[in-house]
Short mmCIF file of C-alpha atoms in Angstrom, two decimals:
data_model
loop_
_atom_site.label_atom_id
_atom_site.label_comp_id
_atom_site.label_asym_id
_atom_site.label_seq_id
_atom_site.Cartn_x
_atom_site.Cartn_y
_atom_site.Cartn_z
CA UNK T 29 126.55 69.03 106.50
CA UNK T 30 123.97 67.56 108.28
CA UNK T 31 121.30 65.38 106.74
CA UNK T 32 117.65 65.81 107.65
CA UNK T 33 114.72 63.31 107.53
CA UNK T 34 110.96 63.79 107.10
CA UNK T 35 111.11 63.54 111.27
CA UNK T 36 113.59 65.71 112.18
CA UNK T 37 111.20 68.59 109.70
CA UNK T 38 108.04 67.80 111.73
CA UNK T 39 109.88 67.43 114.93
CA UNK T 40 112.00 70.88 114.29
CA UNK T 41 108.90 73.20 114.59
CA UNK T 42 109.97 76.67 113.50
CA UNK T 43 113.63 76.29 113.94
CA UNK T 44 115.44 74.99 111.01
CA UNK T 45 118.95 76.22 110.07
CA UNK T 46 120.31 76.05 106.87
CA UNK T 47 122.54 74.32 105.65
CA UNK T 48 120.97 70.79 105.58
CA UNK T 49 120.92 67.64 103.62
CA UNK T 50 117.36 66.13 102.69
CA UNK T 51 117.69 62.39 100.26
CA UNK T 52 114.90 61.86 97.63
CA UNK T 53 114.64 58.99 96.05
CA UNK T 54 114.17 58.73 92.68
CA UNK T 55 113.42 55.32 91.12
CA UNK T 56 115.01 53.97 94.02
CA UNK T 57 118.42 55.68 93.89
CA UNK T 58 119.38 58.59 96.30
CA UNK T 59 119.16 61.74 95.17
CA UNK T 60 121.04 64.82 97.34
CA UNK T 61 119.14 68.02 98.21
CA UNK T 62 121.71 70.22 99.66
CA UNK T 63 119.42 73.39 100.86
CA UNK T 64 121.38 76.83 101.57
CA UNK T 65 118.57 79.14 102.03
CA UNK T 66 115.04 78.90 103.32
CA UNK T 67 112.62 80.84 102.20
CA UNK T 68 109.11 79.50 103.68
CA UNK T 69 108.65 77.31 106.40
CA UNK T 70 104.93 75.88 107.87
CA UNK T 71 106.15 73.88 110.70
CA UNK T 72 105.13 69.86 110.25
CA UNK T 73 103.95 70.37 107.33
CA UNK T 74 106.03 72.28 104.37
CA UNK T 75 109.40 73.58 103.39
CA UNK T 76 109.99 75.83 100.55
CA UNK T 77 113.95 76.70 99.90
CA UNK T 78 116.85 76.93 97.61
CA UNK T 79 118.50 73.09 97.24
CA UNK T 80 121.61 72.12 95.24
CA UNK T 81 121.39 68.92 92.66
CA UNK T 82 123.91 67.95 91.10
CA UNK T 83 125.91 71.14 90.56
CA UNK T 84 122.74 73.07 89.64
CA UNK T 85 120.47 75.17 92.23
CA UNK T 86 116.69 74.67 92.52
CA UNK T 87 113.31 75.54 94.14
CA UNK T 88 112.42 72.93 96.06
CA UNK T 89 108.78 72.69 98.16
CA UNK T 90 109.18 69.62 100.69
CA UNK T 91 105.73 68.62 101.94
CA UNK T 92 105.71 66.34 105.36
CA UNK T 93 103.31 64.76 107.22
CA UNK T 94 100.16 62.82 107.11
CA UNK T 95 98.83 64.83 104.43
CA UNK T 96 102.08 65.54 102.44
CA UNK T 97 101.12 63.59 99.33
CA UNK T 98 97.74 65.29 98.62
CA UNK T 99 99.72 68.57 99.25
CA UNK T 100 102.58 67.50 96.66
CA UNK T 101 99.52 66.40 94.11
CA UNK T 102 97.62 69.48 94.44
CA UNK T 103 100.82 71.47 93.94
CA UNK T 104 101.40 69.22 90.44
CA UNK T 105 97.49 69.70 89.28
CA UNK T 106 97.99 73.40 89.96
CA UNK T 107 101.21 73.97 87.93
CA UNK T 108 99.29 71.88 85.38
CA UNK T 109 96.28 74.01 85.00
CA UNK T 110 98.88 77.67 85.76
CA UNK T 111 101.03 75.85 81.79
CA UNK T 112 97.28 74.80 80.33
CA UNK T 113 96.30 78.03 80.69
CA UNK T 114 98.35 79.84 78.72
CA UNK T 115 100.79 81.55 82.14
CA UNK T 116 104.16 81.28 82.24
CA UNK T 117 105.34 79.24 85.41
CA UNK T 118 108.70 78.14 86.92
CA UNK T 119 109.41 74.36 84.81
CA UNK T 120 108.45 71.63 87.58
CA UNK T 121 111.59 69.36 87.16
CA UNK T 122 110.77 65.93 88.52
CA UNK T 123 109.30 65.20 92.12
CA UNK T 124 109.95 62.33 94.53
CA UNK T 125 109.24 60.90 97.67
CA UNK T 126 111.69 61.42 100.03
CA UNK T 127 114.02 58.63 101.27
CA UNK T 128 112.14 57.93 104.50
CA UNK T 129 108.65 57.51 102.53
CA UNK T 130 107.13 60.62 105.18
CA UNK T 131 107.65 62.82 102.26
CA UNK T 132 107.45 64.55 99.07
CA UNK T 133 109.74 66.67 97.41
CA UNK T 134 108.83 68.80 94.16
CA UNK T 135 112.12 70.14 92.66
CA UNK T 136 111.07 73.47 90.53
CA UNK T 137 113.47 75.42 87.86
CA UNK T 138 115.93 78.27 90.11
CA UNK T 139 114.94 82.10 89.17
CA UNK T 140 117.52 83.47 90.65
CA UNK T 141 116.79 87.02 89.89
CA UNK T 142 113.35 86.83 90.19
CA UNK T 143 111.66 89.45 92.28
CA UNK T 144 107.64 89.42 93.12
CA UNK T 145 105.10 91.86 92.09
CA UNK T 146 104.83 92.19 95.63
CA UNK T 147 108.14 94.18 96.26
CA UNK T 148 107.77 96.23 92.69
CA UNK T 149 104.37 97.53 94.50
CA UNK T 150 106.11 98.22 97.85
CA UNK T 151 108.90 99.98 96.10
CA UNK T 152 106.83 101.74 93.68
CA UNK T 153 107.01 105.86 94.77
CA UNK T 154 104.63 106.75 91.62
CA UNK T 155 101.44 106.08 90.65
CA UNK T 156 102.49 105.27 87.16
CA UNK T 157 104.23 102.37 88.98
CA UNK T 158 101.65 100.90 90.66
CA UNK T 159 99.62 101.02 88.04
CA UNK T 160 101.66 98.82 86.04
CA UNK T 161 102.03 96.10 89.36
CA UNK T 162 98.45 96.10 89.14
CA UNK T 163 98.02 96.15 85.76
CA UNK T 164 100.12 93.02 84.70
CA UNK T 165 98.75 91.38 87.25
CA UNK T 166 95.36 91.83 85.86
CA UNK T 167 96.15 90.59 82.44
CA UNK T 168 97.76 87.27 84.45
CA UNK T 169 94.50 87.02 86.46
CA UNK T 170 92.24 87.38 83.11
CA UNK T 171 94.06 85.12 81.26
CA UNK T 172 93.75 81.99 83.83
CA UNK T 173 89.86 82.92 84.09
CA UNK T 174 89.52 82.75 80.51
CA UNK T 175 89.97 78.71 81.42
CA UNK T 176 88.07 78.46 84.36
CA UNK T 177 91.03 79.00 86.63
CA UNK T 178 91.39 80.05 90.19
CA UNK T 179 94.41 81.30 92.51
CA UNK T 180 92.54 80.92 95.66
CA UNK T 181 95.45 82.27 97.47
CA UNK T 182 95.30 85.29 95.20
CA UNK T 183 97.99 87.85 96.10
CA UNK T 184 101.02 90.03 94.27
CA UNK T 185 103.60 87.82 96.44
CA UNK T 186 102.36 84.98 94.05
CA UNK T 187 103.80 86.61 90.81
CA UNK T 188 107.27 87.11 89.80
CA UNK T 189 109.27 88.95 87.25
CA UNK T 190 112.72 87.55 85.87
CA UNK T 191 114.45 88.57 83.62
CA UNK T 192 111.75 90.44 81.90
CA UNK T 193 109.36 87.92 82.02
CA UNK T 194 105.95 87.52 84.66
CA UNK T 195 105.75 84.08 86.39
CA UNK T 196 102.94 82.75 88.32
CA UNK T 197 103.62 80.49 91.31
CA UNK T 198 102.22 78.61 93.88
CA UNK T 199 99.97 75.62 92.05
CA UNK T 200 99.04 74.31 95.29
CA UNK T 201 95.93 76.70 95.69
CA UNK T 202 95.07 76.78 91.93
CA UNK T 203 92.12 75.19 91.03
CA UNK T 204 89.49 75.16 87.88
CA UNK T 205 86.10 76.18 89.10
CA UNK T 206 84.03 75.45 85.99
CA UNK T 207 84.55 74.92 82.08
CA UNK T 208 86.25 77.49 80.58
CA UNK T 209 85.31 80.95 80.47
CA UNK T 210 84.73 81.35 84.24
CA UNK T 211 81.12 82.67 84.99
CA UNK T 212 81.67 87.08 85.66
CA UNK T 213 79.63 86.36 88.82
CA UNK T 214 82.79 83.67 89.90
CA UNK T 215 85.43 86.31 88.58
CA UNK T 216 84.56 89.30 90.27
CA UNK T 217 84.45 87.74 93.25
CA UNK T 218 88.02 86.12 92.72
CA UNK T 219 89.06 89.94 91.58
CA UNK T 220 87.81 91.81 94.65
CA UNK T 221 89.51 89.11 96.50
CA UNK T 222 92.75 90.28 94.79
CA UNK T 223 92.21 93.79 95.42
CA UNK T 224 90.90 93.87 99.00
CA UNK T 225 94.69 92.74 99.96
CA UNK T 226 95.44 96.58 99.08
CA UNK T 227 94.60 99.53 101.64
CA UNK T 228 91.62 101.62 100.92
CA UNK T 229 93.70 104.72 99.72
CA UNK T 230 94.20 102.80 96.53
CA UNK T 231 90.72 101.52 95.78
CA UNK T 232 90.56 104.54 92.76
CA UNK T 233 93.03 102.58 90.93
CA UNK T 234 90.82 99.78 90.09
CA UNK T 235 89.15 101.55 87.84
CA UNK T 236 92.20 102.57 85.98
CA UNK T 237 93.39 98.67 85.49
CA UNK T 238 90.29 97.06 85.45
CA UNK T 239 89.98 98.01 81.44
CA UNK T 240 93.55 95.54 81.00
CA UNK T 241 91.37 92.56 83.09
CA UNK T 242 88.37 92.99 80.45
CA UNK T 243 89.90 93.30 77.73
CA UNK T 244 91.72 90.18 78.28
CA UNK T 245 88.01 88.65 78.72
CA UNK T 246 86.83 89.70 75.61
CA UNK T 247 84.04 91.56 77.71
CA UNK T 248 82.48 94.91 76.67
CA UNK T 249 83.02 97.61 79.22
CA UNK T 250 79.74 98.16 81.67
CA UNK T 251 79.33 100.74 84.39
CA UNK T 252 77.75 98.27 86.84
CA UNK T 253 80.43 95.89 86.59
CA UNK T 254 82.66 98.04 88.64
CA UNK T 255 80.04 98.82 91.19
CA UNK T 256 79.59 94.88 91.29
CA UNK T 257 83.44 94.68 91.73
CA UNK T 258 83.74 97.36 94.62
CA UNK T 259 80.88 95.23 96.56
CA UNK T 260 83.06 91.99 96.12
CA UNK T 261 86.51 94.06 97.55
CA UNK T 262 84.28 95.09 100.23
CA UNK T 263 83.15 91.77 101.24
CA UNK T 264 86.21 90.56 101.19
CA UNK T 265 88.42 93.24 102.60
CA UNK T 266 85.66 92.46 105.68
CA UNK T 267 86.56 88.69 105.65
CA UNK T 268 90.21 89.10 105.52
CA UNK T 269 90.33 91.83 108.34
CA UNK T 270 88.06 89.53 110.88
CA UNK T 271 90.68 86.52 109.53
CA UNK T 272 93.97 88.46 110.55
CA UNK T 273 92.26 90.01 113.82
CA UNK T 274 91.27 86.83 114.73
CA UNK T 275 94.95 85.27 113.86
CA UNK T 276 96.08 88.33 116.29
CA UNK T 277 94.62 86.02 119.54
CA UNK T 278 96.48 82.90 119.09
CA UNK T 279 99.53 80.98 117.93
CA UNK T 280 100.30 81.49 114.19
CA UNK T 281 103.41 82.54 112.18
CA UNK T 282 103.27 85.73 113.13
CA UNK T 283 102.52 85.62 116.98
CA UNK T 284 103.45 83.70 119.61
CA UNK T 285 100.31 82.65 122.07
CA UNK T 286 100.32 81.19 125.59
CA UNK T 287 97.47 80.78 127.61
CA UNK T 288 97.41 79.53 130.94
CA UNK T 289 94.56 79.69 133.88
CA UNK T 290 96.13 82.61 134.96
CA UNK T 291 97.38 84.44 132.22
CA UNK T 292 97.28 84.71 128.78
CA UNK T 293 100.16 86.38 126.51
CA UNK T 294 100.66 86.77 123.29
CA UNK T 295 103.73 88.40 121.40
CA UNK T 296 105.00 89.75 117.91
CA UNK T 297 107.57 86.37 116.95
CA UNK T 298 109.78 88.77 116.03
CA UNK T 299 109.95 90.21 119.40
CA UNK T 300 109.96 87.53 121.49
CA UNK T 301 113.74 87.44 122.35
CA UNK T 302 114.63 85.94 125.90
CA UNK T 303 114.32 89.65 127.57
CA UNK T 304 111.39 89.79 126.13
CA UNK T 305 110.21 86.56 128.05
CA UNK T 306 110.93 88.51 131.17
CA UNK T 307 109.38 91.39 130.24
CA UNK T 308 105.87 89.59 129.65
CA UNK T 309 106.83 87.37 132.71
CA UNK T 310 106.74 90.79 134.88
CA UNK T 311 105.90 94.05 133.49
CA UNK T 312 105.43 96.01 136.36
CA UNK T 313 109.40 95.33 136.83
CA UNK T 314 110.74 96.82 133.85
CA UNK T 315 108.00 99.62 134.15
CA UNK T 316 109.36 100.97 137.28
CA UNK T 317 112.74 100.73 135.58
CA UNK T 318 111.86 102.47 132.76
CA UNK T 319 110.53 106.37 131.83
CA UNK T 320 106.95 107.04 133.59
CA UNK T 321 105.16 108.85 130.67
CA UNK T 322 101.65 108.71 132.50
CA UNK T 323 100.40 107.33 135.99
CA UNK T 324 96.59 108.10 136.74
CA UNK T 325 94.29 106.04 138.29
CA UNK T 326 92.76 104.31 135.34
CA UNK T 327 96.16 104.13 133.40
CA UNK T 328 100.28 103.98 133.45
CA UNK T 329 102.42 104.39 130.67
CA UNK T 330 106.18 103.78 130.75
CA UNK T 331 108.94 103.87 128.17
CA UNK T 332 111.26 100.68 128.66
CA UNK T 333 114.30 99.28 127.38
CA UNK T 334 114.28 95.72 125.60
CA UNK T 335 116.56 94.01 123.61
CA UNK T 336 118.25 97.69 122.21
CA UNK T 337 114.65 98.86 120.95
CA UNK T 338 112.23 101.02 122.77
CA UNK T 339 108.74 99.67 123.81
CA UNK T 340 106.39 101.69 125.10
CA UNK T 341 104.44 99.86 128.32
CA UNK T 342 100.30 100.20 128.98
CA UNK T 343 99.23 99.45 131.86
CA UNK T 344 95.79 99.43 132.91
CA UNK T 345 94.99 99.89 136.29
CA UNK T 346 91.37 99.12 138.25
CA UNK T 347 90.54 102.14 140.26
CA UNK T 348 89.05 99.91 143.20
CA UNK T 349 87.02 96.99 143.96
CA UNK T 350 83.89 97.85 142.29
CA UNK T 351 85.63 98.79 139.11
CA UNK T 352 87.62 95.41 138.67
CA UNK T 353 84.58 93.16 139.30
CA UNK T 354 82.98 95.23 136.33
CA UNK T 355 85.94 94.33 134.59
CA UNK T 356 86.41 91.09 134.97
CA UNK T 357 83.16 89.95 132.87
CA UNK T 358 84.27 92.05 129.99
CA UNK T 359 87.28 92.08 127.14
CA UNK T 360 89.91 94.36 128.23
CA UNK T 361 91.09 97.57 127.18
CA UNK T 362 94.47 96.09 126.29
CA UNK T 363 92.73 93.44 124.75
CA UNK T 364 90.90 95.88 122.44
CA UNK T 365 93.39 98.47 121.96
CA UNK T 366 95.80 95.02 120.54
CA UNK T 367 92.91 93.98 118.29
CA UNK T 368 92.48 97.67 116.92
CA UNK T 369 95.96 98.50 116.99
CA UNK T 370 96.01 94.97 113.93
CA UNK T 371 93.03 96.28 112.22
CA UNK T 372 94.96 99.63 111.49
CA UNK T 373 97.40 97.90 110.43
CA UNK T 374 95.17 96.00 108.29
CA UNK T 375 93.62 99.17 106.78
CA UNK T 376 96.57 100.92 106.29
CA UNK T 377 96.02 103.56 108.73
CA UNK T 378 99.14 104.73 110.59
CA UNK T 379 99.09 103.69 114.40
CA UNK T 380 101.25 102.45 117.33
CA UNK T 381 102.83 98.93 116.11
CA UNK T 382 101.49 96.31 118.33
CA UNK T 383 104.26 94.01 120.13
CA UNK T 384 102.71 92.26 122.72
CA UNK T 385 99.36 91.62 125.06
CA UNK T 386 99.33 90.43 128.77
CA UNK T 387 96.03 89.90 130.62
CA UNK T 388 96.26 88.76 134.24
CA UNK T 389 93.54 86.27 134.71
CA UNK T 390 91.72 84.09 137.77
CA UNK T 391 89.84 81.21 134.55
CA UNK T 392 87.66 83.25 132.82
CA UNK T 393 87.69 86.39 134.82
CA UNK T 394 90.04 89.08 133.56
CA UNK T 395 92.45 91.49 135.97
CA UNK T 396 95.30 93.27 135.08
CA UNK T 397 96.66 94.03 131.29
CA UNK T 398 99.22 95.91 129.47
CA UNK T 399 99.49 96.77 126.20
CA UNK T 400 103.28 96.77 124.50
CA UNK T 401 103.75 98.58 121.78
CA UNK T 402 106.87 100.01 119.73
CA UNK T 403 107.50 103.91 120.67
CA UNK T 404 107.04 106.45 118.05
CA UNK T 405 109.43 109.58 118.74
CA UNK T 406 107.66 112.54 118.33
CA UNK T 407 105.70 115.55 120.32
CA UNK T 408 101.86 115.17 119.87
CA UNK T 409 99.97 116.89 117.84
CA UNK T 410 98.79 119.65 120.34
CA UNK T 411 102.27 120.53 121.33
CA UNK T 412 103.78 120.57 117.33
CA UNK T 413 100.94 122.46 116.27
CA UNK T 414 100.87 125.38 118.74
CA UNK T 415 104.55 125.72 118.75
CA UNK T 416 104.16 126.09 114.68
CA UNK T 417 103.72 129.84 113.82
CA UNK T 418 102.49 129.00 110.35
CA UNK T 419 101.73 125.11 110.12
CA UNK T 420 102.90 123.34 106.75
CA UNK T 421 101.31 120.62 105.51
CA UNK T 422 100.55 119.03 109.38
CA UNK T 423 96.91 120.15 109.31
CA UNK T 424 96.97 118.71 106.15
CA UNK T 425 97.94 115.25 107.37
CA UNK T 426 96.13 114.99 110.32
CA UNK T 427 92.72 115.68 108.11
CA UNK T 428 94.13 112.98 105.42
CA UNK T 429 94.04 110.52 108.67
CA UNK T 430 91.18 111.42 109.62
CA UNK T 431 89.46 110.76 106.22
CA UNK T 432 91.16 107.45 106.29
CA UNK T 433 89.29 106.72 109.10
CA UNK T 434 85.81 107.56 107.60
CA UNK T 435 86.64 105.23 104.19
CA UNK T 436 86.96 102.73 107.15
CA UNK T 437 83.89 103.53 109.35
CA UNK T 438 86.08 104.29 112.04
CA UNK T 439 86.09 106.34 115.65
CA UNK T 440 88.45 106.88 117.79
CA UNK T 441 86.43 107.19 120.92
CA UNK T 442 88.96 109.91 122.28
CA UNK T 443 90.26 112.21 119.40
CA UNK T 444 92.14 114.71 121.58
CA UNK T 445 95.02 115.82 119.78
CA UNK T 446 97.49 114.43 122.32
CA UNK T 447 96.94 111.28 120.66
CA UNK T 448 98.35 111.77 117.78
CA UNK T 449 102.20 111.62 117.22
CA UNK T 450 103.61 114.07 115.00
CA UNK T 451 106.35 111.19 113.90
CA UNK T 452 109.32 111.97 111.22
CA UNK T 453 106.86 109.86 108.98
CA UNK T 454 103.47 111.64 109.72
CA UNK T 455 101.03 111.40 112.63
CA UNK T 456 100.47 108.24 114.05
CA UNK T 457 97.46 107.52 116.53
CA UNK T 458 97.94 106.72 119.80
CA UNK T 459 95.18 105.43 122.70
CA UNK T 460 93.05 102.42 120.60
CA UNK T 461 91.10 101.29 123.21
CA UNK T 462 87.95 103.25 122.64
CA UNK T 463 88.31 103.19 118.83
CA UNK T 464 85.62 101.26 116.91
CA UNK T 465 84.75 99.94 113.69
CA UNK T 466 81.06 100.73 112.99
CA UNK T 467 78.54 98.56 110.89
CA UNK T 468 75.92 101.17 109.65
CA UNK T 469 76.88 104.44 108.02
CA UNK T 470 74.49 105.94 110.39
CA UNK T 471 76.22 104.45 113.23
CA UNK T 472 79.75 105.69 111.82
CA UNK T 473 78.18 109.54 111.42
CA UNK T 474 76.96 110.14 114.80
CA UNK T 475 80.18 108.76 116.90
CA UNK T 476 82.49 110.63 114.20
CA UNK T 477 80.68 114.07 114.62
CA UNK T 478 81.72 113.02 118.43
CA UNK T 479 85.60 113.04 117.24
CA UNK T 480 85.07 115.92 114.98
CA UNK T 481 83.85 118.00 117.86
CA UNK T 482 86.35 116.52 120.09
CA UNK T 483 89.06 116.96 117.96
CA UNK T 484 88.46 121.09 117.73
CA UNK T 485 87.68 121.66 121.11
CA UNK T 486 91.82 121.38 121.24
CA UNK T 487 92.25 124.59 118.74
CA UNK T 488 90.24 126.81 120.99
CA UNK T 489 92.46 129.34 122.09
CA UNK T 490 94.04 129.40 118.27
CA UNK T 491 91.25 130.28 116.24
CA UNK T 492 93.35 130.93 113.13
CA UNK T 493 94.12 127.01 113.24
CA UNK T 494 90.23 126.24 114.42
CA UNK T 495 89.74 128.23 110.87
CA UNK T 496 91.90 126.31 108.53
CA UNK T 497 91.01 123.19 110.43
CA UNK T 498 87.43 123.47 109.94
CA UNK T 499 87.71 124.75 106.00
CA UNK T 500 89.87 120.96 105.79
CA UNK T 501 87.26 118.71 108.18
CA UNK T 502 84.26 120.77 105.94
CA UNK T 503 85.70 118.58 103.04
CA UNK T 504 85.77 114.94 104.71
CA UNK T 505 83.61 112.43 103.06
CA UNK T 506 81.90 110.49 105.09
#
């Protein structure tokens, strides 16, 4: 088995196989960490995996780097101040530097059954399930602000349930904000942080568990304190989508980003196998390969082949001269249908799965782009619906997306019913590059009366579905 040094973890990037060796050393004698499994990895700077000592299996969090002992200390004062408060918490066994001095290691008790609140919620097929997720979570959550405790990082991943029993991890962004009891002011804003990680189709919940959070507080119930609470999940539902939109445009654990005077890519990590690299090296190539869906003058759209999954290839074109000078000077459409395509994702709204972005540039002037995303087998909505005699639950659907869109001040831009794919799962939009998130309510109203009127002008020549559609759009909040 190979042993590892504080180096070779900087050096290593992304890429680090199990299994390795790592030496602490502990009062000056050598201590083996024999890891098997990786579980978290933040290139250069920390490890998180499963490590053998001494016969018996661990958690161990390696921090590198110039910074790794205020990391390793801030971890230790945060598992401090999870135990002071009263929250369970995996036992922190010992920690060490490693044997190269470029490192700490913090060696945590093994739960090797222990599965986060994270996967009970994404597993959870009742209400009566989540509820419970959400409400244990809030009793956690009340019980470190009853000490003046924040989880910055504040998220279900971060609690875990073994054998029966709820942990909280993850010291390293715990801190105490003030002398115990935190201020309400301080803890609905840590709250709405929790719940703006959830979609808006599950905002009615928080009323439901919010009772568990106060009476953990000790606080009498008040009607404005949830109205308080919904502007804090607003606030910071807005922060975190801007935050993962903005991740969307460069180099992060999630995409791969490379930027050139000529070009600038970026790519779902997951995705970017070595055909892949050719495909973003020359679409056009695998386009005319592929299955022509569409070929006008302001867009093509081809189904292609890569690495045995189907991706579905946007090109769009510039109709002549005139129209690419206007271009250049201006984000692209691929370049906003990839940022819209992540804020769906972000809102929970069911829409083609971005893969990658490719702009063709001269500096700062834009040309050329595609937008890759994953293809979603289906007919569109037009087609499914007219070859329905009696539609069943599809009408449904599409209105339940569409009011999905209004709890997101949300257009489309183009709602023709070809753009929406009747998948095995439900309809899933299609065409994001006119779609728009809207500040003012006002603002919202007048382009979604656009889609609204857009959206029946397809239903025509059925007025028995015009009917039932507009006794289900007659309902839409918004």
């Amino acid at each position: 088995m190979k042993t590892l040094s504080a180096e070779n973890l900087i050096n290593a990037g992304r890429i680090i196989d199990p299994p390795f060796k790592l030496i602490a050393n502990i009062a000056g004698a050598a201590c083996e960490l024999e890891f098997s499994k990786v579980l978290r990895l933040l290139p250069g700077k920390r490890l998180v995996g499963v490590a053998r000592v001494d016969g018996n299996d661990m958690l161990a969090k390696v921090y590198v780097g110039r910074s790794a002992a205020r990391y390793a200390r801030r971890e230790r004062q945060g598992v401090r101040l999870i135990a002071d408060s009263g929250v369970r918490t995996p036992l922190l066994k010992w920690h060490a530097p490693l044997m190269d001095g470029k490192g700490e290691v913090l060696a945590f008790e093994f739960l090797p059954d222990a599965v986060s609140l994270f996967e009970r919620w994404r597993e959870a097929q009742q209400e009566e399930a989540r509820i419970d997720v959400l409400t244990r979570a809030m009793v956690i959550i009340g019980k470190l602000h009853n000490q003046g405790v924040v989880q910055n990082d504040i998220h279900l991943a971060n609690f875990l349930m073994s054998n029966g029993r709820l942990y909280t991890i993850d010291g390293g962004d715990i801190v105490r904000r003030s002398h115990p009891p935190l201020a309400e002011r301080s803890s609905l804003r840590n709250v709405g942080m929790f719940f703006a990680q959830f979609f808006p189709r599950y905002d009615h919940l928080v009323e439901i568990v919010l009772p568990a959070y106060e009476a953990v507080r000790g606080w009498d119930m008040q009607p404005t304190r949830l109205e308080d609470l919904a502007r804090e999940i607003e606030t910071s539902r807005s922060r975190r989508k801007r935050l993962c939109i903005d991740k969307a445009f460069r180099d992060c654990t999630r995409f791969v980003c490379n930027k050139s005077l000529d070009r600038f890519v970026v790519c779902d990590r997951d995705a970017y196998t070595y055909e892949m690299e050719q495909v973003l090296a020359d679409p056009d190539e695998f386009m005319v390969q592929g299955q022509t869906l569409k070929d006008s003058p302001t867009s093509t759209v081809a189904i292609v082949a890569v690495s045995g999954r189907s991706l579905v290839i946007k090109r769009y074109n510039m109709k002549n001269f005139w129209h690419r000078i206007k271009r250049a000077f201006r984000r692209s459409r691929a370049w906003k249908s990839w940022a819209n395509a992540c804020r769906m994702e972000v809102v929970g709204i069911p829409s083609v799965k971005p893969v990658a972005l490719v702009e063709h540039r001269i500096g700062p002037l834009r040309g050329k782009a595609y937008f890759i995303t994953e293809y979603v087998a289906g007919p569109d909505a037009l087609a499914s619906i007219r070859n329905l005699g009696h539609p069943n639950g599809e009408l449904e659907a599409l209105t339940s997306i569409l009011q999905e869109l209004a709890d997101s001040q949300i257009s489309h831009g183009d709602m023709k019913a070809t753009n929406f794919v009747m998948a095995e799962q439900g309809p899933v939009i299609l065409d994001l590059d006119a779609m728009k998130e809207h500040g003012s309510r006002a603002s919202f109203r007048r382009a979604f009366q656009r889609d609204i009127k857009r959206f029946m002008q397809n239903w025509q020549d059925r007025p028995e579905i015009a009917s039932r559609f507009e006794g289900l759009l007659g309902n839409l909040n918004y």
